């Protein structure tokens, strides 16, 4: 639009003519917005508000009298307030490049003054302190010309051919060199150890690999051997199973045949033998009973016969005494004893005859038979004794 002017974001528009600016300034300051300006009656100029740079290279003498070549860089700009813009516009509007030249000269003077009050060691080791002091001392002068400093950087400090800084740094360099050598030795040792460890690991890995390969190879060989033996082994196992089955069948058949033989031959034979044994025992028992009965009958008959003949036997025995003279001294008792003796002799004769007939030893006679005969004889003796007790005195037998 005609007559409407707008400054850039990093510029300040200065309008001269017409009314004065704030504080009696010869121009009005417009920033951040536009303004109508009469082309003929007003004049418009622009002042940069962007960052500017100034480089300072100065030879300064320290408190120790050692000359140092110092190189510094200053970053500055026009202040954003109207007062700073007015101060800078009045001084640098026609030639804005002079801001860098003037700023460099101002900082060079302050830099020489501050370095002159410090030692080389302080300057080298405390650069930030040096920069802060330079900024503090130059702030008032820079504000008077409408400039503000954003930063001050000491780029380099050099003593030329004096060698003071070099000598000052020698112990540190030696220590650093020693530390570097130690570090290098440690690094070398660590590298050698790492190489040795790597070599051992490689050897161990190679050994494990060889062992695993050998195990795999052995496993493959065993598998192949098992595969090769699988057929014959299976056939042998099958044959063994057949033989086992045949052996089991033969044993079963033999056992069955044995059971059949036992059932067909042994059991009937045992039953027949048992039957024969029972029959024989029964027959023997029957014959024994018959024999005992017959023997008993024969003995009874014989005893009866002998008893019937006993008087005759006694008579014959008494006849043997016919020509003998017998004196009976005790009367009837003596006569009884004689009669008893005769009877006893007759029984002895009877017993001998019977034994000869039976063919038995007298000692083998059954107790009951002897007892019966003795009882019979005793009865007979008692009867004879009783019959003879009636006679007393002597008896003569012809």
mmCIF file of N, CA and C in Angstrom, residues 59-175:
data_model
loop_
_atom_site.group_PDB
_atom_site.id
_atom_site.type_symbol
_atom_site.label_atom_id
_atom_site.label_comp_id
_atom_site.label_asym_id
_atom_site.label_seq_id
_atom_site.Cartn_x
_atom_site.Cartn_y
_atom_site.Cartn_z
ATOM 1 N N UNK A 59 47.998 -8.580 21.302
ATOM 2 C CA UNK A 59 49.150 -9.019 22.087
ATOM 3 C C UNK A 59 49.081 -8.339 23.438
ATOM 4 N N UNK A 60 48.999 -9.129 24.472
ATOM 5 C CA UNK A 60 48.815 -8.614 25.827
ATOM 6 C C UNK A 60 49.978 -9.100 26.687
ATOM 7 N N UNK A 61 50.347 -8.256 27.659
ATOM 8 C CA UNK A 61 51.430 -8.583 28.577
ATOM 9 C C UNK A 61 50.818 -8.930 29.924
ATOM 10 N N UNK A 62 51.251 -10.040 30.478
ATOM 11 C CA UNK A 62 50.711 -10.506 31.748
ATOM 12 C C UNK A 62 51.393 -9.806 32.912
ATOM 13 N N UNK A 63 50.926 -10.097 34.080
ATOM 14 C CA UNK A 63 51.517 -9.541 35.274
ATOM 15 C C UNK A 63 52.959 -9.994 35.442
ATOM 16 N N UNK A 64 53.338 -11.118 34.848
ATOM 17 C CA UNK A 64 54.692 -11.640 34.917
ATOM 18 C C UNK A 64 55.604 -11.051 33.833
ATOM 19 N N UNK A 65 55.046 -10.176 32.990
ATOM 20 C CA UNK A 65 55.807 -9.575 31.916
ATOM 21 C C UNK A 65 55.975 -10.452 30.714
ATOM 22 N N UNK A 66 55.164 -11.425 30.558
ATOM 23 C CA UNK A 66 55.234 -12.358 29.423
ATOM 24 C C UNK A 66 54.173 -11.929 28.424
ATOM 25 N N UNK A 67 54.596 -11.742 27.180
ATOM 26 C CA UNK A 67 53.677 -11.333 26.124
ATOM 27 C C UNK A 67 52.908 -12.538 25.616
ATOM 28 N N UNK A 68 51.592 -12.351 25.543
ATOM 29 C CA UNK A 68 50.719 -13.418 25.058
ATOM 30 C C UNK A 68 49.910 -12.903 23.879
ATOM 31 N N UNK A 69 49.810 -13.715 22.876
ATOM 32 C CA UNK A 69 48.954 -13.401 21.725
ATOM 33 C C UNK A 69 47.598 -14.048 21.979
ATOM 34 N N UNK A 70 46.571 -13.176 22.131
ATOM 35 C CA UNK A 70 45.229 -13.647 22.497
ATOM 36 C C UNK A 70 44.297 -13.391 21.336
ATOM 37 N N UNK A 71 43.502 -14.371 21.025
ATOM 38 C CA UNK A 71 42.497 -14.226 19.968
ATOM 39 C C UNK A 71 41.150 -14.556 20.595
ATOM 40 N N UNK A 72 40.196 -13.570 20.402
ATOM 41 C CA UNK A 72 38.871 -13.714 20.986
ATOM 42 C C UNK A 72 37.817 -13.331 19.968
ATOM 43 N N UNK A 73 36.610 -13.879 20.171
ATOM 44 C CA UNK A 73 35.471 -13.591 19.299
ATOM 45 C C UNK A 73 34.344 -13.083 20.178
ATOM 46 N N UNK A 74 33.733 -11.915 19.756
ATOM 47 C CA UNK A 74 32.640 -11.313 20.502
ATOM 48 C C UNK A 74 31.382 -11.385 19.655
ATOM 49 N N UNK A 75 30.293 -11.844 20.250
ATOM 50 C CA UNK A 75 28.985 -11.860 19.615
ATOM 51 C C UNK A 75 28.135 -10.789 20.282
ATOM 52 N N UNK A 76 27.649 -9.818 19.478
ATOM 53 C CA UNK A 76 26.908 -8.686 20.049
ATOM 54 C C UNK A 76 25.765 -8.332 19.108
ATOM 55 N N UNK A 77 24.894 -7.409 19.551
ATOM 56 C CA UNK A 77 23.781 -6.921 18.763
ATOM 57 C C UNK A 77 23.267 -5.632 19.390
ATOM 58 N N UNK A 78 22.405 -4.945 18.639
ATOM 59 C CA UNK A 78 21.740 -3.748 19.149
ATOM 60 C C UNK A 78 20.664 -4.183 20.117
ATOM 61 N N UNK A 79 20.530 -3.512 21.244
ATOM 62 C CA UNK A 79 19.525 -3.875 22.223
ATOM 63 C C UNK A 79 18.123 -3.703 21.677
ATOM 64 N N UNK A 80 17.172 -4.456 22.240
ATOM 65 C CA UNK A 80 15.791 -4.426 21.742
ATOM 66 C C UNK A 80 14.980 -3.241 22.299
ATOM 67 N N UNK A 81 15.436 -2.575 23.345
ATOM 68 C CA UNK A 81 14.684 -1.454 23.910
ATOM 69 C C UNK A 81 14.903 -0.193 23.055
ATOM 70 N N UNK A 82 13.965 0.731 23.143
ATOM 71 C CA UNK A 82 14.024 1.949 22.318
ATOM 72 C C UNK A 82 15.259 2.767 22.612
ATOM 73 N N UNK A 83 15.702 2.818 23.865
ATOM 74 C CA UNK A 83 16.880 3.625 24.202
ATOM 75 C C UNK A 83 18.113 3.101 23.501
ATOM 76 N N UNK A 84 18.293 1.759 23.522
ATOM 77 C CA UNK A 84 19.455 1.176 22.852
ATOM 78 C C UNK A 84 19.372 1.404 21.347
ATOM 79 N N UNK A 85 18.146 1.266 20.789
ATOM 80 C CA UNK A 85 17.996 1.477 19.347
ATOM 81 C C UNK A 85 18.308 2.935 18.975
ATOM 82 N N UNK A 86 17.849 3.853 19.809
ATOM 83 C CA UNK A 86 18.123 5.283 19.541
ATOM 84 C C UNK A 86 19.611 5.557 19.618
ATOM 85 N N UNK A 87 20.302 4.974 20.690
ATOM 86 C CA UNK A 87 21.746 5.208 20.834
ATOM 87 C C UNK A 87 22.514 4.611 19.665
ATOM 88 N N UNK A 88 22.158 3.400 19.272
ATOM 89 C CA UNK A 88 22.865 2.769 18.162
ATOM 90 C C UNK A 88 22.540 3.456 16.849
ATOM 91 N N UNK A 89 21.262 3.916 16.675
ATOM 92 C CA UNK A 89 20.892 4.589 15.428
ATOM 93 C C UNK A 89 21.626 5.910 15.253
ATOM 94 N N UNK A 90 21.781 6.617 16.315
ATOM 95 C CA UNK A 90 22.484 7.886 16.230
ATOM 96 C C UNK A 90 23.968 7.697 15.908
ATOM 97 N N UNK A 91 24.543 6.530 16.289
ATOM 98 C CA UNK A 91 25.970 6.339 16.095
ATOM 99 C C UNK A 91 26.313 5.516 14.842
ATOM 100 N N UNK A 92 25.470 4.550 14.500
ATOM 101 C CA UNK A 92 25.878 3.633 13.436
ATOM 102 C C UNK A 92 24.870 3.550 12.279
ATOM 103 N N UNK A 93 23.834 4.402 12.243
ATOM 104 C CA UNK A 93 22.823 4.244 11.212
ATOM 105 C C UNK A 93 23.406 4.485 9.820
ATOM 106 N N UNK A 94 24.270 5.443 9.675
ATOM 107 C CA UNK A 94 24.841 5.735 8.360
ATOM 108 C C UNK A 94 25.885 4.698 7.960
ATOM 109 N N UNK A 95 26.583 4.105 8.934
ATOM 110 C CA UNK A 95 27.614 3.092 8.629
ATOM 111 C C UNK A 95 27.537 2.007 9.711
ATOM 112 N N UNK A 96 26.700 1.064 9.478
ATOM 113 C CA UNK A 96 26.445 0.039 10.496
ATOM 114 C C UNK A 96 27.609 -0.933 10.638
ATOM 115 N N UNK A 97 28.518 -1.025 9.693
ATOM 116 C CA UNK A 97 29.685 -1.908 9.824
ATOM 117 C C UNK A 97 30.646 -1.425 10.898
ATOM 118 N N UNK A 98 30.540 -0.156 11.262
ATOM 119 C CA UNK A 98 31.419 0.373 12.290
ATOM 120 C C UNK A 98 31.132 -0.211 13.659
ATOM 121 N N UNK A 99 29.997 -0.840 13.799
ATOM 122 C CA UNK A 99 29.677 -1.457 15.090
ATOM 123 C C UNK A 99 30.695 -2.551 15.418
ATOM 124 N N UNK A 100 31.073 -3.397 14.458
ATOM 125 C CA UNK A 100 32.036 -4.468 14.693
ATOM 126 C C UNK A 100 33.418 -3.901 14.991
ATOM 127 N N UNK A 101 33.808 -2.836 14.245
ATOM 128 C CA UNK A 101 35.140 -2.261 14.457
ATOM 129 C C UNK A 101 35.235 -1.642 15.841
ATOM 130 N N UNK A 102 34.258 -0.892 16.198
ATOM 131 C CA UNK A 102 34.281 -0.222 17.483
ATOM 132 C C UNK A 102 34.219 -1.237 18.623
ATOM 133 N N UNK A 103 33.377 -2.248 18.461
ATOM 134 C CA UNK A 103 33.249 -3.278 19.513
ATOM 135 C C UNK A 103 34.581 -4.000 19.698
ATOM 136 N N UNK A 104 35.293 -4.298 18.585
ATOM 137 C CA UNK A 104 36.577 -4.974 18.689
ATOM 138 C C UNK A 104 37.600 -4.127 19.423
ATOM 139 N N UNK A 105 37.611 -2.821 19.142
ATOM 140 C CA UNK A 105 38.559 -1.955 19.826
ATOM 141 C C UNK A 105 38.255 -1.848 21.318
ATOM 142 N N UNK A 106 36.986 -1.751 21.622
ATOM 143 C CA UNK A 106 36.610 -1.660 23.044
ATOM 144 C C UNK A 106 37.058 -2.915 23.789
ATOM 145 N N UNK A 107 36.807 -4.055 23.230
ATOM 146 C CA UNK A 107 37.134 -5.323 23.910
ATOM 147 C C UNK A 107 38.642 -5.545 23.932
ATOM 148 N N UNK A 108 39.334 -5.083 22.932
ATOM 149 C CA UNK A 108 40.796 -5.220 22.938
ATOM 150 C C UNK A 108 41.402 -4.450 24.103
ATOM 151 N N UNK A 109 40.921 -3.241 24.338
ATOM 152 C CA UNK A 109 41.438 -2.466 25.453
ATOM 153 C C UNK A 109 41.149 -3.133 26.781
ATOM 154 N N UNK A 110 39.940 -3.571 26.996
ATOM 155 C CA UNK A 110 39.593 -4.242 28.248
ATOM 156 C C UNK A 110 40.354 -5.563 28.400
ATOM 157 N N UNK A 111 40.580 -6.248 27.282
ATOM 158 C CA UNK A 111 41.300 -7.522 27.333
ATOM 159 C C UNK A 111 42.741 -7.298 27.785
ATOM 160 N N UNK A 112 43.402 -6.245 27.254
ATOM 161 C CA UNK A 112 44.776 -5.960 27.671
ATOM 162 C C UNK A 112 44.823 -5.592 29.147
ATOM 163 N N UNK A 113 43.862 -4.829 29.605
ATOM 164 C CA UNK A 113 43.865 -4.406 31.001
ATOM 165 C C UNK A 113 43.667 -5.594 31.941
ATOM 166 N N UNK A 114 42.787 -6.471 31.607
ATOM 167 C CA UNK A 114 42.501 -7.608 32.504
ATOM 168 C C UNK A 114 43.645 -8.616 32.459
ATOM 169 N N UNK A 115 44.194 -8.908 31.271
ATOM 170 C CA UNK A 115 45.305 -9.870 31.174
ATOM 171 C C UNK A 115 46.535 -9.317 31.914
ATOM 172 N N UNK A 116 46.717 -7.982 31.919
ATOM 173 C CA UNK A 116 47.846 -7.398 32.630
ATOM 174 C C UNK A 116 47.780 -7.614 34.125
ATOM 175 N N UNK A 117 46.615 -7.918 34.644
ATOM 176 C CA UNK A 117 46.460 -8.149 36.083
ATOM 177 C C UNK A 117 46.459 -9.646 36.439
ATOM 178 N N UNK A 118 46.722 -10.511 35.474
ATOM 179 C CA UNK A 118 46.663 -11.970 35.703
ATOM 180 C C UNK A 118 47.991 -12.613 35.322
ATOM 181 N N UNK A 119 48.232 -13.786 35.850
ATOM 182 C CA UNK A 119 49.415 -14.556 35.488
ATOM 183 C C UNK A 119 49.077 -15.469 34.309
ATOM 184 N N UNK A 120 50.138 -16.030 33.753
ATOM 185 C CA UNK A 120 49.938 -16.936 32.605
ATOM 186 C C UNK A 120 49.144 -18.168 33.045
ATOM 187 N N UNK A 121 49.488 -18.668 34.230
ATOM 188 C CA UNK A 121 48.777 -19.856 34.726
ATOM 189 C C UNK A 121 47.291 -19.568 34.889
ATOM 190 N N UNK A 122 46.949 -18.387 35.442
ATOM 191 C CA UNK A 122 45.543 -18.046 35.611
ATOM 192 C C UNK A 122 44.846 -17.877 34.271
ATOM 193 N N UNK A 123 45.549 -17.259 33.329
ATOM 194 C CA UNK A 123 44.936 -17.032 32.015
ATOM 195 C C UNK A 123 44.687 -18.355 31.305
ATOM 196 N N UNK A 124 45.688 -19.259 31.417
ATOM 197 C CA UNK A 124 45.554 -20.538 30.703
ATOM 198 C C UNK A 124 44.518 -21.432 31.353
ATOM 199 N N UNK A 125 44.546 -21.458 32.674
ATOM 200 C CA UNK A 125 43.654 -22.394 33.376
ATOM 201 C C UNK A 125 42.279 -21.814 33.671
ATOM 202 N N UNK A 126 42.131 -20.473 33.618
ATOM 203 C CA UNK A 126 40.846 -19.861 33.975
ATOM 204 C C UNK A 126 40.377 -18.937 32.858
ATOM 205 N N UNK A 127 40.186 -19.494 31.711
ATOM 206 C CA UNK A 127 39.742 -18.685 30.564
ATOM 207 C C UNK A 127 38.330 -18.147 30.783
ATOM 208 N N UNK A 128 37.505 -18.920 31.389
ATOM 209 C CA UNK A 128 36.138 -18.466 31.615
ATOM 210 C C UNK A 128 36.105 -17.263 32.556
ATOM 211 N N UNK A 129 36.980 -17.260 33.538
ATOM 212 C CA UNK A 129 37.084 -16.124 34.436
ATOM 213 C C UNK A 129 37.542 -14.883 33.685
ATOM 214 N N UNK A 130 38.497 -15.063 32.791
ATOM 215 C CA UNK A 130 38.974 -13.944 31.969
ATOM 216 C C UNK A 130 37.855 -13.379 31.114
ATOM 217 N N UNK A 131 37.100 -14.232 30.459
ATOM 218 C CA UNK A 131 36.013 -13.770 29.602
ATOM 219 C C UNK A 131 34.945 -13.051 30.429
ATOM 220 N N UNK A 132 34.616 -13.594 31.629
ATOM 221 C CA UNK A 132 33.588 -12.968 32.464
ATOM 222 C C UNK A 132 34.019 -11.569 32.913
ATOM 223 N N UNK A 133 35.282 -11.392 33.283
ATOM 224 C CA UNK A 133 35.758 -10.080 33.703
ATOM 225 C C UNK A 133 35.760 -9.063 32.552
ATOM 226 N N UNK A 134 36.139 -9.541 31.348
ATOM 227 C CA UNK A 134 36.114 -8.633 30.181
ATOM 228 C C UNK A 134 34.691 -8.175 29.900
ATOM 229 N N UNK A 135 33.737 -9.103 29.991
ATOM 230 C CA UNK A 135 32.346 -8.743 29.740
ATOM 231 C C UNK A 135 31.844 -7.749 30.775
ATOM 232 N N UNK A 136 32.173 -8.011 32.036
ATOM 233 C CA UNK A 136 31.702 -7.104 33.089
ATOM 234 C C UNK A 136 32.258 -5.676 32.910
ATOM 235 N N UNK A 137 33.508 -5.558 32.553
ATOM 236 C CA UNK A 137 34.108 -4.222 32.424
ATOM 237 C C UNK A 137 33.653 -3.486 31.178
ATOM 238 N N UNK A 138 33.245 -4.263 30.147
ATOM 239 C CA UNK A 138 32.834 -3.609 28.894
ATOM 240 C C UNK A 138 31.335 -3.400 28.798
ATOM 241 N N UNK A 139 30.594 -3.888 29.723
ATOM 242 C CA UNK A 139 29.136 -3.813 29.620
ATOM 243 C C UNK A 139 28.648 -2.363 29.642
ATOM 244 N N UNK A 140 29.199 -1.525 30.486
ATOM 245 C CA UNK A 140 28.714 -0.143 30.600
ATOM 246 C C UNK A 140 29.012 0.623 29.313
ATOM 247 N N UNK A 141 30.212 0.501 28.801
ATOM 248 C CA UNK A 141 30.578 1.208 27.567
ATOM 249 C C UNK A 141 29.740 0.735 26.395
ATOM 250 N N UNK A 142 29.490 -0.603 26.322
ATOM 251 C CA UNK A 142 28.683 -1.125 25.213
ATOM 252 C C UNK A 142 27.248 -0.621 25.334
ATOM 253 N N UNK A 143 26.732 -0.485 26.541
ATOM 254 C CA UNK A 143 25.363 0.009 26.709
ATOM 255 C C UNK A 143 25.242 1.461 26.264
ATOM 256 N N UNK A 144 26.284 2.246 26.434
ATOM 257 C CA UNK A 144 26.232 3.636 26.018
ATOM 258 C C UNK A 144 26.063 3.776 24.508
ATOM 259 N N UNK A 145 26.582 2.847 23.763
ATOM 260 C CA UNK A 145 26.452 2.935 22.299
ATOM 261 C C UNK A 145 25.315 2.064 21.796
ATOM 262 N N UNK A 146 24.494 1.554 22.717
ATOM 263 C CA UNK A 146 23.291 0.809 22.332
ATOM 264 C C UNK A 146 23.535 -0.644 21.972
ATOM 265 N N UNK A 147 24.674 -1.216 22.373
ATOM 266 C CA UNK A 147 25.003 -2.609 22.029
ATOM 267 C C UNK A 147 25.037 -3.476 23.296
ATOM 268 N N UNK A 148 24.657 -4.714 23.115
ATOM 269 C CA UNK A 148 24.751 -5.691 24.204
ATOM 270 C C UNK A 148 25.555 -6.886 23.686
ATOM 271 N N UNK A 149 26.359 -7.468 24.582
ATOM 272 C CA UNK A 149 27.218 -8.608 24.205
ATOM 273 C C UNK A 149 26.542 -9.892 24.675
ATOM 274 N N UNK A 150 26.363 -10.798 23.744
ATOM 275 C CA UNK A 150 25.779 -12.100 24.095
ATOM 276 C C UNK A 150 26.837 -13.056 24.622
ATOM 277 N N UNK A 151 28.038 -13.042 24.046
ATOM 278 C CA UNK A 151 29.068 -13.975 24.494
ATOM 279 C C UNK A 151 30.437 -13.472 24.091
ATOM 280 N N UNK A 152 31.451 -13.954 24.854
ATOM 281 C CA UNK A 152 32.840 -13.675 24.555
ATOM 282 C C UNK A 152 33.610 -14.980 24.694
ATOM 283 N N UNK A 153 34.266 -15.396 23.634
ATOM 284 C CA UNK A 153 34.991 -16.651 23.621
ATOM 285 C C UNK A 153 36.466 -16.385 23.353
ATOM 286 N N UNK A 154 37.356 -16.874 24.272
ATOM 287 C CA UNK A 154 38.792 -16.793 24.065
ATOM 288 C C UNK A 154 39.178 -17.957 23.152
ATOM 289 N N UNK A 155 39.545 -17.661 21.949
ATOM 290 C CA UNK A 155 39.831 -18.703 20.970
ATOM 291 C C UNK A 155 41.208 -19.331 21.205
ATOM 292 N N UNK A 156 42.229 -18.504 21.425
ATOM 293 C CA UNK A 156 43.579 -19.052 21.594
ATOM 294 C C UNK A 156 44.439 -18.101 22.415
ATOM 295 N N UNK A 157 45.417 -18.706 23.107
ATOM 296 C CA UNK A 157 46.416 -17.960 23.878
ATOM 297 C C UNK A 157 47.770 -18.551 23.514
ATOM 298 N N UNK A 158 48.683 -17.712 23.034
ATOM 299 C CA UNK A 158 49.970 -18.210 22.551
ATOM 300 C C UNK A 158 51.073 -17.271 23.028
ATOM 301 N N UNK A 159 52.200 -17.829 23.528
ATOM 302 C CA UNK A 159 53.314 -17.006 23.971
ATOM 303 C C UNK A 159 54.428 -16.914 22.930
ATOM 304 N N UNK A 160 54.141 -17.350 21.725
ATOM 305 C CA UNK A 160 55.130 -17.230 20.654
ATOM 306 C C UNK A 160 56.311 -18.157 20.871
ATOM 307 N N UNK A 161 57.539 -17.542 20.800
ATOM 308 C CA UNK A 161 58.756 -18.344 20.957
ATOM 309 C C UNK A 161 59.270 -18.378 22.396
ATOM 310 N N UNK A 162 58.538 -17.788 23.316
ATOM 311 C CA UNK A 162 58.998 -17.745 24.709
ATOM 312 C C UNK A 162 59.065 -19.155 25.293
ATOM 313 N N UNK A 163 58.075 -19.953 25.022
ATOM 314 C CA UNK A 163 58.055 -21.329 25.516
ATOM 315 C C UNK A 163 57.588 -21.501 26.939
ATOM 316 N N UNK A 164 57.018 -20.404 27.498
ATOM 317 C CA UNK A 164 56.573 -20.492 28.889
ATOM 318 C C UNK A 164 55.400 -21.465 29.022
ATOM 319 N N UNK A 165 54.467 -21.289 28.166
ATOM 320 C CA UNK A 165 53.297 -22.191 28.221
ATOM 321 C C UNK A 165 53.719 -23.628 27.966
ATOM 322 N N UNK A 166 54.688 -23.777 27.033
ATOM 323 C CA UNK A 166 55.181 -25.135 26.751
ATOM 324 C C UNK A 166 55.861 -25.728 27.979
ATOM 325 N N UNK A 167 56.696 -24.891 28.649
ATOM 326 C CA UNK A 167 57.365 -25.377 29.854
ATOM 327 C C UNK A 167 56.374 -25.643 30.970
ATOM 328 N N UNK A 168 55.381 -24.788 31.051
ATOM 329 C CA UNK A 168 54.371 -24.982 32.084
ATOM 330 C C UNK A 168 53.594 -26.282 31.868
ATOM 331 N N UNK A 169 53.440 -26.590 30.641
ATOM 332 C CA UNK A 169 52.668 -27.807 30.344
ATOM 333 C C UNK A 169 53.534 -29.064 30.297
ATOM 334 N N UNK A 170 54.892 -28.857 30.444
ATOM 335 C CA UNK A 170 55.778 -30.024 30.341
ATOM 336 C C UNK A 170 55.470 -31.087 31.388
ATOM 337 N N UNK A 171 55.361 -30.713 32.694
ATOM 338 C CA UNK A 171 55.037 -31.764 33.671
ATOM 339 C C UNK A 171 53.726 -32.470 33.363
ATOM 340 N N UNK A 172 52.791 -31.663 32.982
ATOM 341 C CA UNK A 172 51.501 -32.273 32.645
ATOM 342 C C UNK A 172 51.620 -33.160 31.418
ATOM 343 N N UNK A 173 52.426 -32.659 30.467
ATOM 344 C CA UNK A 173 52.636 -33.480 29.275
ATOM 345 C C UNK A 173 53.350 -34.781 29.636
ATOM 346 N N UNK A 174 54.375 -34.630 30.558
ATOM 347 C CA UNK A 174 55.080 -35.851 30.975
ATOM 348 C C UNK A 174 54.136 -36.811 31.685
ATOM 349 N N UNK A 175 53.343 -36.228 32.598
ATOM 350 C CA UNK A 175 52.382 -37.089 33.306
ATOM 351 C C UNK A 175 51.390 -37.706 32.338
#
